[in-house]
Amino acid sequence: MFEIVQYTIQCMIEGALRMILTSIHLVTNFIATRLKYLSLNRLTVCKCQNRVRGKVVVLTGATNGIGYYTALDLAKKGEQTLNVLINNAAIFHHPSYLTEDGIEVTYQTNYLGVYMLTSKLEPLLKNTPASQVVFVSSEAHRLVTAEDVKNFDCTKEVELRTFHDHVKLYGISKLALHMYADHLSKEAVGVSVLLVNPGNVWSNIYQNCWLSWRDLVTRTKCAVYMRDPKEGAQSTIHAVNSPRGTRYYITDTLSKDTLEEYDSGFLIKKSSQLLRPKSVSMS
């Protein structure tokens, strides 16, 4: 009897703490928004004219895969044009497990699924004049090396004990994206290939981070000092609306860096082999 009462009290306390955490999260987001608008710091905003009106734009997401299935549907129905493909799918600080395809979930969502989708739509993009592929990346790609990507076994779960472990896994998936973008920009002649860095954005990508009540201060700081999603979207908006170019990495301040070159042959070969037996879902 005592154990039942103890368990009930524990559940009530945990429920109350979750409610408090949710309330504080909402309040800190509200305060952060107001502080940003009152701040003397100038927000990053793309002021380019609209160059996508009347064009077919596909934007993928990280959770429900709507963009992925929309793109495949366009291809199946014989659509003759696809002007812009924005690969925005990503997860971070996610528990590591193998998907039903036998691939580590972060790697599959952030890179391999993107590789598969873009490869399937590449012929359509090539047949569309002035088409674009935009990959949403991260500065985390600079925290790892091509050797890390080469040695990463995506068919095994990853032991994630620290925040740094999560960042490294995320960085590997994003550097793989850069390497594929470099390959695509050389292979898909006539297609503009761009990568963008949205900056550090306080969004649902952090939904698995700092969940303990002990982390309330950290979450509050993040909500106040990180960008909101609207500002984080500016680099992507700038990529599709700025004058046409290719092989650029657009930073969070909307400046352009030339895309680095990589020896990505091993990655493309490995990716093709992983997809050969069966199709890989976006997870």
mmCIF file with all atom_site columns, N, CA and C in Angstrom, residues 98-147:
data_model
loop_
_atom_site.group_PDB
_atom_site.id
_atom_site.type_symbol
_atom_site.label_atom_id
_atom_site.label_alt_id
_atom_site.label_comp_id
_atom_site.label_asym_id
_atom_site.label_entity_id
_atom_site.label_seq_id
_atom_site.pdbx_PDB_ins_code
_atom_site.Cartn_x
_atom_site.Cartn_y
_atom_site.Cartn_z
_atom_site.occupancy
_atom_site.B_iso_or_equiv
_atom_site.pdbx_formal_charge
_atom_site.auth_seq_id
_atom_site.auth_comp_id
_atom_site.auth_asym_id
_atom_site.auth_atom_id
_atom_site.pdbx_PDB_model_num
ATOM 1   N N  . LEU A 1 98  ? 18.445 2.571  -34.252 1.00 0.00 ? 98  LEU A N  1
ATOM 2   C CA . LEU A 1 98  ? 18.400 2.243  -35.670 1.00 0.00 ? 98  LEU A CA 1
ATOM 3   C C  . LEU A 1 98  ? 16.965 2.293  -36.149 1.00 0.00 ? 98  LEU A C  1
ATOM 4   N N  . THR A 1 99  ? 16.738 2.939  -37.270 1.00 0.00 ? 99  THR A N  1
ATOM 5   C CA . THR A 1 99  ? 15.400 2.996  -37.866 1.00 0.00 ? 99  THR A CA 1
ATOM 6   C C  . THR A 1 99  ? 15.048 1.623  -38.432 1.00 0.00 ? 99  THR A C  1
ATOM 7   N N  . GLU A 1 100 ? 13.862 1.506  -38.967 1.00 0.00 ? 100 GLU A N  1
ATOM 8   C CA . GLU A 1 100 ? 13.444 0.244  -39.566 1.00 0.00 ? 100 GLU A CA 1
ATOM 9   C C  . GLU A 1 100 ? 14.292 -0.112 -40.785 1.00 0.00 ? 100 GLU A C  1
ATOM 10  N N  . ASP A 1 101 ? 15.046 0.872  -41.286 1.00 0.00 ? 101 ASP A N  1
ATOM 11  C CA . ASP A 1 101 ? 15.952 0.637  -42.405 1.00 0.00 ? 101 ASP A CA 1
ATOM 12  C C  . ASP A 1 101 ? 17.342 0.222  -41.947 1.00 0.00 ? 101 ASP A C  1
ATOM 13  N N  . GLY A 1 102 ? 17.532 0.172  -40.609 1.00 0.00 ? 102 GLY A N  1
ATOM 14  C CA . GLY A 1 102 ? 18.824 -0.240 -40.075 1.00 0.00 ? 102 GLY A CA 1
ATOM 15  C C  . GLY A 1 102 ? 19.872 0.849  -40.075 1.00 0.00 ? 102 GLY A C  1
ATOM 16  N N  . ILE A 1 103 ? 19.434 2.124  -40.092 1.00 0.00 ? 103 ILE A N  1
ATOM 17  C CA . ILE A 1 103 ? 20.350 3.267  -40.121 1.00 0.00 ? 103 ILE A CA 1
ATOM 18  C C  . ILE A 1 103 ? 20.156 4.111  -38.863 1.00 0.00 ? 103 ILE A C  1
ATOM 19  N N  . GLU A 1 104 ? 21.253 4.627  -38.330 1.00 0.00 ? 104 GLU A N  1
ATOM 20  C CA . GLU A 1 104 ? 21.191 5.489  -37.150 1.00 0.00 ? 104 GLU A CA 1
ATOM 21  C C  . GLU A 1 104 ? 20.289 6.690  -37.460 1.00 0.00 ? 104 GLU A C  1
ATOM 22  N N  . VAL A 1 105 ? 19.365 7.002  -36.560 1.00 0.00 ? 105 VAL A N  1
ATOM 23  C CA . VAL A 1 105 ? 18.262 7.912  -36.865 1.00 0.00 ? 105 VAL A CA 1
ATOM 24  C C  . VAL A 1 105 ? 18.705 9.339  -37.202 1.00 0.00 ? 105 VAL A C  1
ATOM 25  N N  . THR A 1 106 ? 19.680 9.880  -36.484 1.00 0.00 ? 106 THR A N  1
ATOM 26  C CA . THR A 1 106 ? 20.132 11.243 -36.776 1.00 0.00 ? 106 THR A CA 1
ATOM 27  C C  . THR A 1 106 ? 20.814 11.317 -38.136 1.00 0.00 ? 106 THR A C  1
ATOM 28  N N  . TYR A 1 107 ? 21.629 10.336 -38.429 1.00 0.00 ? 107 TYR A N  1
ATOM 29  C CA . TYR A 1 107 ? 22.335 10.297 -39.714 1.00 0.00 ? 107 TYR A CA 1
ATOM 30  C C  . TYR A 1 107 ? 21.351 10.134 -40.868 1.00 0.00 ? 107 TYR A C  1
ATOM 31  N N  . GLN A 1 108 ? 20.347 9.289  -40.673 1.00 0.00 ? 108 GLN A N  1
ATOM 32  C CA . GLN A 1 108 ? 19.368 9.063  -41.736 1.00 0.00 ? 108 GLN A CA 1
ATOM 33  C C  . GLN A 1 108 ? 18.522 10.308 -41.990 1.00 0.00 ? 108 GLN A C  1
ATOM 34  N N  . THR A 1 109 ? 18.075 10.949 -40.923 1.00 0.00 ? 109 THR A N  1
ATOM 35  C CA . THR A 1 109 ? 17.226 12.130 -41.071 1.00 0.00 ? 109 THR A CA 1
ATOM 36  C C  . THR A 1 109 ? 17.992 13.319 -41.643 1.00 0.00 ? 109 THR A C  1
ATOM 37  N N  . ASN A 1 110 ? 19.176 13.553 -41.105 1.00 0.00 ? 110 ASN A N  1
ATOM 38  C CA . ASN A 1 110 ? 19.927 14.751 -41.474 1.00 0.00 ? 110 ASN A CA 1
ATOM 39  C C  . ASN A 1 110 ? 20.690 14.632 -42.787 1.00 0.00 ? 110 ASN A C  1
ATOM 40  N N  . TYR A 1 111 ? 21.097 13.411 -43.134 1.00 0.00 ? 111 TYR A N  1
ATOM 41  C CA . TYR A 1 111 ? 21.878 13.268 -44.366 1.00 0.00 ? 111 TYR A CA 1
ATOM 42  C C  . TYR A 1 111 ? 21.329 12.244 -45.350 1.00 0.00 ? 111 TYR A C  1
ATOM 43  N N  . LEU A 1 112 ? 21.231 10.982 -44.945 1.00 0.00 ? 112 LEU A N  1
ATOM 44  C CA . LEU A 1 112 ? 20.940 9.938  -45.925 1.00 0.00 ? 112 LEU A CA 1
ATOM 45  C C  . LEU A 1 112 ? 19.569 10.109 -46.581 1.00 0.00 ? 112 LEU A C  1
ATOM 46  N N  . GLY A 1 113 ? 18.572 10.501 -45.807 1.00 0.00 ? 113 GLY A N  1
ATOM 47  C CA . GLY A 1 113 ? 17.254 10.758 -46.383 1.00 0.00 ? 113 GLY A CA 1
ATOM 48  C C  . GLY A 1 113 ? 17.286 11.915 -47.366 1.00 0.00 ? 113 GLY A C  1
ATOM 49  N N  . VAL A 1 114 ? 18.093 12.933 -47.038 1.00 0.00 ? 114 VAL A N  1
ATOM 50  C CA . VAL A 1 114 ? 18.253 14.092 -47.925 1.00 0.00 ? 114 VAL A CA 1
ATOM 51  C C  . VAL A 1 114 ? 18.942 13.665 -49.222 1.00 0.00 ? 114 VAL A C  1
ATOM 52  N N  . TYR A 1 115 ? 19.956 12.842 -49.081 1.00 0.00 ? 115 TYR A N  1
ATOM 53  C CA . TYR A 1 115 ? 20.676 12.322 -50.254 1.00 0.00 ? 115 TYR A CA 1
ATOM 54  C C  . TYR A 1 115 ? 19.726 11.555 -51.168 1.00 0.00 ? 115 TYR A C  1
ATOM 55  N N  . MET A 1 116 ? 18.896 10.692 -50.570 1.00 0.00 ? 116 MET A N  1
ATOM 56  C CA . MET A 1 116 ? 17.982 9.885  -51.361 1.00 0.00 ? 116 MET A CA 1
ATOM 57  C C  . MET A 1 116 ? 16.961 10.754 -52.098 1.00 0.00 ? 116 MET A C  1
ATOM 58  N N  . LEU A 1 117 ? 16.346 11.677 -51.372 1.00 0.00 ? 117 LEU A N  1
ATOM 59  C CA . LEU A 1 117 ? 15.330 12.536 -51.974 1.00 0.00 ? 117 LEU A CA 1
ATOM 60  C C  . LEU A 1 117 ? 15.903 13.364 -53.116 1.00 0.00 ? 117 LEU A C  1
ATOM 61  N N  . THR A 1 118 ? 17.040 13.997 -52.862 1.00 0.00 ? 118 THR A N  1
ATOM 62  C CA . THR A 1 118 ? 17.647 14.862 -53.877 1.00 0.00 ? 118 THR A CA 1
ATOM 63  C C  . THR A 1 118 ? 18.081 14.062 -55.101 1.00 0.00 ? 118 THR A C  1
ATOM 64  N N  . SER A 1 119 ? 18.607 12.860 -54.865 1.00 0.00 ? 119 SER A N  1
ATOM 65  C CA . SER A 1 119 ? 19.031 12.007 -55.979 1.00 0.00 ? 119 SER A CA 1
ATOM 66  C C  . SER A 1 119 ? 17.845 11.634 -56.863 1.00 0.00 ? 119 SER A C  1
ATOM 67  N N  . LYS A 1 120 ? 16.703 11.325 -56.229 1.00 0.00 ? 120 LYS A N  1
ATOM 68  C CA . LYS A 1 120 ? 15.507 10.954 -56.991 1.00 0.00 ? 120 LYS A CA 1
ATOM 69  C C  . LYS A 1 120 ? 14.977 12.124 -57.817 1.00 0.00 ? 120 LYS A C  1
ATOM 70  N N  . LEU A 1 121 ? 15.137 13.333 -57.277 1.00 0.00 ? 121 LEU A N  1
ATOM 71  C CA . LEU A 1 121 ? 14.603 14.507 -57.971 1.00 0.00 ? 121 LEU A CA 1
ATOM 72  C C  . LEU A 1 121 ? 15.630 15.195 -58.866 1.00 0.00 ? 121 LEU A C  1
ATOM 73  N N  . GLU A 1 122 ? 16.857 14.695 -58.867 1.00 0.00 ? 122 GLU A N  1
ATOM 74  C CA . GLU A 1 122 ? 17.918 15.329 -59.656 1.00 0.00 ? 122 GLU A CA 1
ATOM 75  C C  . GLU A 1 122 ? 17.577 15.443 -61.141 1.00 0.00 ? 122 GLU A C  1
ATOM 76  N N  . PRO A 1 123 ? 17.035 14.383 -61.785 1.00 0.00 ? 123 PRO A N  1
ATOM 77  C CA . PRO A 1 123 ? 16.686 14.528 -63.211 1.00 0.00 ? 123 PRO A CA 1
ATOM 78  C C  . PRO A 1 123 ? 15.667 15.637 -63.457 1.00 0.00 ? 123 PRO A C  1
ATOM 79  N N  . LEU A 1 124 ? 14.700 15.764 -62.556 1.00 0.00 ? 124 LEU A N  1
ATOM 80  C CA . LEU A 1 124 ? 13.684 16.810 -62.688 1.00 0.00 ? 124 LEU A CA 1
ATOM 81  C C  . LEU A 1 124 ? 14.315 18.190 -62.529 1.00 0.00 ? 124 LEU A C  1
ATOM 82  N N  . LEU A 1 125 ? 15.242 18.307 -61.590 1.00 0.00 ? 125 LEU A N  1
ATOM 83  C CA . LEU A 1 125 ? 15.930 19.580 -61.371 1.00 0.00 ? 125 LEU A CA 1
ATOM 84  C C  . LEU A 1 125 ? 16.797 19.954 -62.577 1.00 0.00 ? 125 LEU A C  1
ATOM 85  N N  . LYS A 1 126 ? 17.448 18.965 -63.156 1.00 0.00 ? 126 LYS A N  1
ATOM 86  C CA . LYS A 1 126 ? 18.296 19.218 -64.325 1.00 0.00 ? 126 LYS A CA 1
ATOM 87  C C  . LYS A 1 126 ? 17.485 19.689 -65.526 1.00 0.00 ? 126 LYS A C  1
ATOM 88  N N  . ASN A 1 127 ? 16.247 19.212 -65.608 1.00 0.00 ? 127 ASN A N  1
ATOM 89  C CA . ASN A 1 127 ? 15.396 19.580 -66.740 1.00 0.00 ? 127 ASN A CA 1
ATOM 90  C C  . ASN A 1 127 ? 14.690 20.918 -66.552 1.00 0.00 ? 127 ASN A C  1
ATOM 91  N N  . THR A 1 128 ? 14.872 21.524 -65.393 1.00 0.00 ? 128 THR A N  1
ATOM 92  C CA . THR A 1 128 ? 14.235 22.810 -65.110 1.00 0.00 ? 128 THR A CA 1
ATOM 93  C C  . THR A 1 128 ? 15.278 23.922 -65.185 1.00 0.00 ? 128 THR A C  1
ATOM 94  N N  . PRO A 1 129 ? 15.115 24.872 -66.055 1.00 0.00 ? 129 PRO A N  1
ATOM 95  C CA . PRO A 1 129 ? 16.077 25.973 -66.165 1.00 0.00 ? 129 PRO A CA 1
ATOM 96  C C  . PRO A 1 129 ? 16.187 26.748 -64.845 1.00 0.00 ? 129 PRO A C  1
ATOM 97  N N  . ALA A 1 130 ? 17.408 27.098 -64.483 1.00 0.00 ? 130 ALA A N  1
ATOM 98  C CA . ALA A 1 130 ? 17.679 27.933 -63.300 1.00 0.00 ? 130 ALA A CA 1
ATOM 99  C C  . ALA A 1 130 ? 17.118 27.327 -62.011 1.00 0.00 ? 130 ALA A C  1
ATOM 100 N N  . SER A 1 131 ? 17.164 26.001 -61.875 1.00 0.00 ? 131 SER A N  1
ATOM 101 C CA . SER A 1 131 ? 16.672 25.364 -60.653 1.00 0.00 ? 131 SER A CA 1
ATOM 102 C C  . SER A 1 131 ? 17.702 25.486 -59.526 1.00 0.00 ? 131 SER A C  1
ATOM 103 N N  . GLN A 1 132 ? 17.217 25.281 -58.303 1.00 0.00 ? 132 GLN A N  1
ATOM 104 C CA . GLN A 1 132 ? 18.063 25.429 -57.115 1.00 0.00 ? 132 GLN A CA 1
ATOM 105 C C  . GLN A 1 132 ? 17.868 24.276 -56.150 1.00 0.00 ? 132 GLN A C  1
ATOM 106 N N  . VAL A 1 133 ? 18.952 23.914 -55.473 1.00 0.00 ? 133 VAL A N  1
ATOM 107 C CA . VAL A 1 133 ? 18.876 23.012 -54.323 1.00 0.00 ? 133 VAL A CA 1
ATOM 108 C C  . VAL A 1 133 ? 19.525 23.738 -53.151 1.00 0.00 ? 133 VAL A C  1
ATOM 109 N N  . VAL A 1 134 ? 18.785 23.845 -52.058 1.00 0.00 ? 134 VAL A N  1
ATOM 110 C CA . VAL A 1 134 ? 19.285 24.524 -50.869 1.00 0.00 ? 134 VAL A CA 1
ATOM 111 C C  . VAL A 1 134 ? 19.338 23.521 -49.720 1.00 0.00 ? 134 VAL A C  1
ATOM 112 N N  . PHE A 1 135 ? 20.498 23.389 -49.102 1.00 0.00 ? 135 PHE A N  1
ATOM 113 C CA . PHE A 1 135 ? 20.673 22.510 -47.953 1.00 0.00 ? 135 PHE A CA 1
ATOM 114 C C  . PHE A 1 135 ? 20.819 23.370 -46.698 1.00 0.00 ? 135 PHE A C  1
ATOM 115 N N  . VAL A 1 136 ? 19.971 23.140 -45.715 1.00 0.00 ? 136 VAL A N  1
ATOM 116 C CA . VAL A 1 136 ? 20.088 23.862 -44.443 1.00 0.00 ? 136 VAL A CA 1
ATOM 117 C C  . VAL A 1 136 ? 21.113 23.128 -43.586 1.00 0.00 ? 136 VAL A C  1
ATOM 118 N N  . SER A 1 137 ? 22.191 23.809 -43.278 1.00 0.00 ? 137 SER A N  1
ATOM 119 C CA . SER A 1 137 ? 23.312 23.181 -42.589 1.00 0.00 ? 137 SER A CA 1
ATOM 120 C C  . SER A 1 137 ? 23.507 23.786 -41.195 1.00 0.00 ? 137 SER A C  1
ATOM 121 N N  . SER A 1 138 ? 24.734 23.756 -40.722 1.00 0.00 ? 138 SER A N  1
ATOM 122 C CA . SER A 1 138 ? 25.056 24.265 -39.387 1.00 0.00 ? 138 SER A CA 1
ATOM 123 C C  . SER A 1 138 ? 26.561 24.442 -39.281 1.00 0.00 ? 138 SER A C  1
ATOM 124 N N  . GLU A 1 139 ? 26.970 25.350 -38.411 1.00 0.00 ? 139 GLU A N  1
ATOM 125 C CA . GLU A 1 139 ? 28.400 25.523 -38.152 1.00 0.00 ? 139 GLU A CA 1
ATOM 126 C C  . GLU A 1 139 ? 28.999 24.306 -37.456 1.00 0.00 ? 139 GLU A C  1
ATOM 127 N N  . ALA A 1 140 ? 28.145 23.405 -36.981 1.00 0.00 ? 140 ALA A N  1
ATOM 128 C CA . ALA A 1 140 ? 28.632 22.178 -36.344 1.00 0.00 ? 140 ALA A CA 1
ATOM 129 C C  . ALA A 1 140 ? 29.453 21.333 -37.313 1.00 0.00 ? 140 ALA A C  1
ATOM 130 N N  . HIS A 1 141 ? 29.289 21.557 -38.611 1.00 0.00 ? 141 HIS A N  1
ATOM 131 C CA . HIS A 1 141 ? 30.056 20.778 -39.584 1.00 0.00 ? 141 HIS A CA 1
ATOM 132 C C  . HIS A 1 141 ? 31.545 21.065 -39.478 1.00 0.00 ? 141 HIS A C  1
ATOM 133 N N  . ARG A 1 142 ? 31.906 22.211 -38.886 1.00 0.00 ? 142 ARG A N  1
ATOM 134 C CA . ARG A 1 142 ? 33.324 22.579 -38.736 1.00 0.00 ? 142 ARG A CA 1
ATOM 135 C C  . ARG A 1 142 ? 33.966 21.889 -37.533 1.00 0.00 ? 142 ARG A C  1
ATOM 136 N N  . LEU A 1 143 ? 33.168 21.268 -36.684 1.00 0.00 ? 143 LEU A N  1
ATOM 137 C CA . LEU A 1 143 ? 33.681 20.651 -35.460 1.00 0.00 ? 143 LEU A CA 1
ATOM 138 C C  . LEU A 1 143 ? 34.149 19.214 -35.665 1.00 0.00 ? 143 LEU A C  1
ATOM 139 N N  . VAL A 1 144 ? 33.959 18.688 -36.875 1.00 0.00 ? 144 VAL A N  1
ATOM 140 C CA . VAL A 1 144 ? 34.397 17.333 -37.194 1.00 0.00 ? 144 VAL A CA 1
ATOM 141 C C  . VAL A 1 144 ? 35.194 17.372 -38.496 1.00 0.00 ? 144 VAL A C  1
ATOM 142 N N  . THR A 1 145 ? 35.735 16.231 -38.869 1.00 0.00 ? 145 THR A N  1
ATOM 143 C CA . THR A 1 145 ? 36.557 16.164 -40.079 1.00 0.00 ? 145 THR A CA 1
ATOM 144 C C  . THR A 1 145 ? 35.976 15.144 -41.065 1.00 0.00 ? 145 THR A C  1
ATOM 145 N N  . ALA A 1 146 ? 36.484 15.193 -42.299 1.00 0.00 ? 146 ALA A N  1
ATOM 146 C CA . ALA A 1 146 ? 36.064 14.218 -43.305 1.00 0.00 ? 146 ALA A CA 1
ATOM 147 C C  . ALA A 1 146 ? 36.421 12.811 -42.863 1.00 0.00 ? 146 ALA A C  1
ATOM 148 N N  . GLU A 1 147 ? 37.472 12.697 -42.090 1.00 0.00 ? 147 GLU A N  1
ATOM 149 C CA . GLU A 1 147 ? 37.871 11.388 -41.563 1.00 0.00 ? 147 GLU A CA 1
ATOM 150 C C  . GLU A 1 147 ? 36.829 10.853 -40.585 1.00 0.00 ? 147 GLU A C  1
#
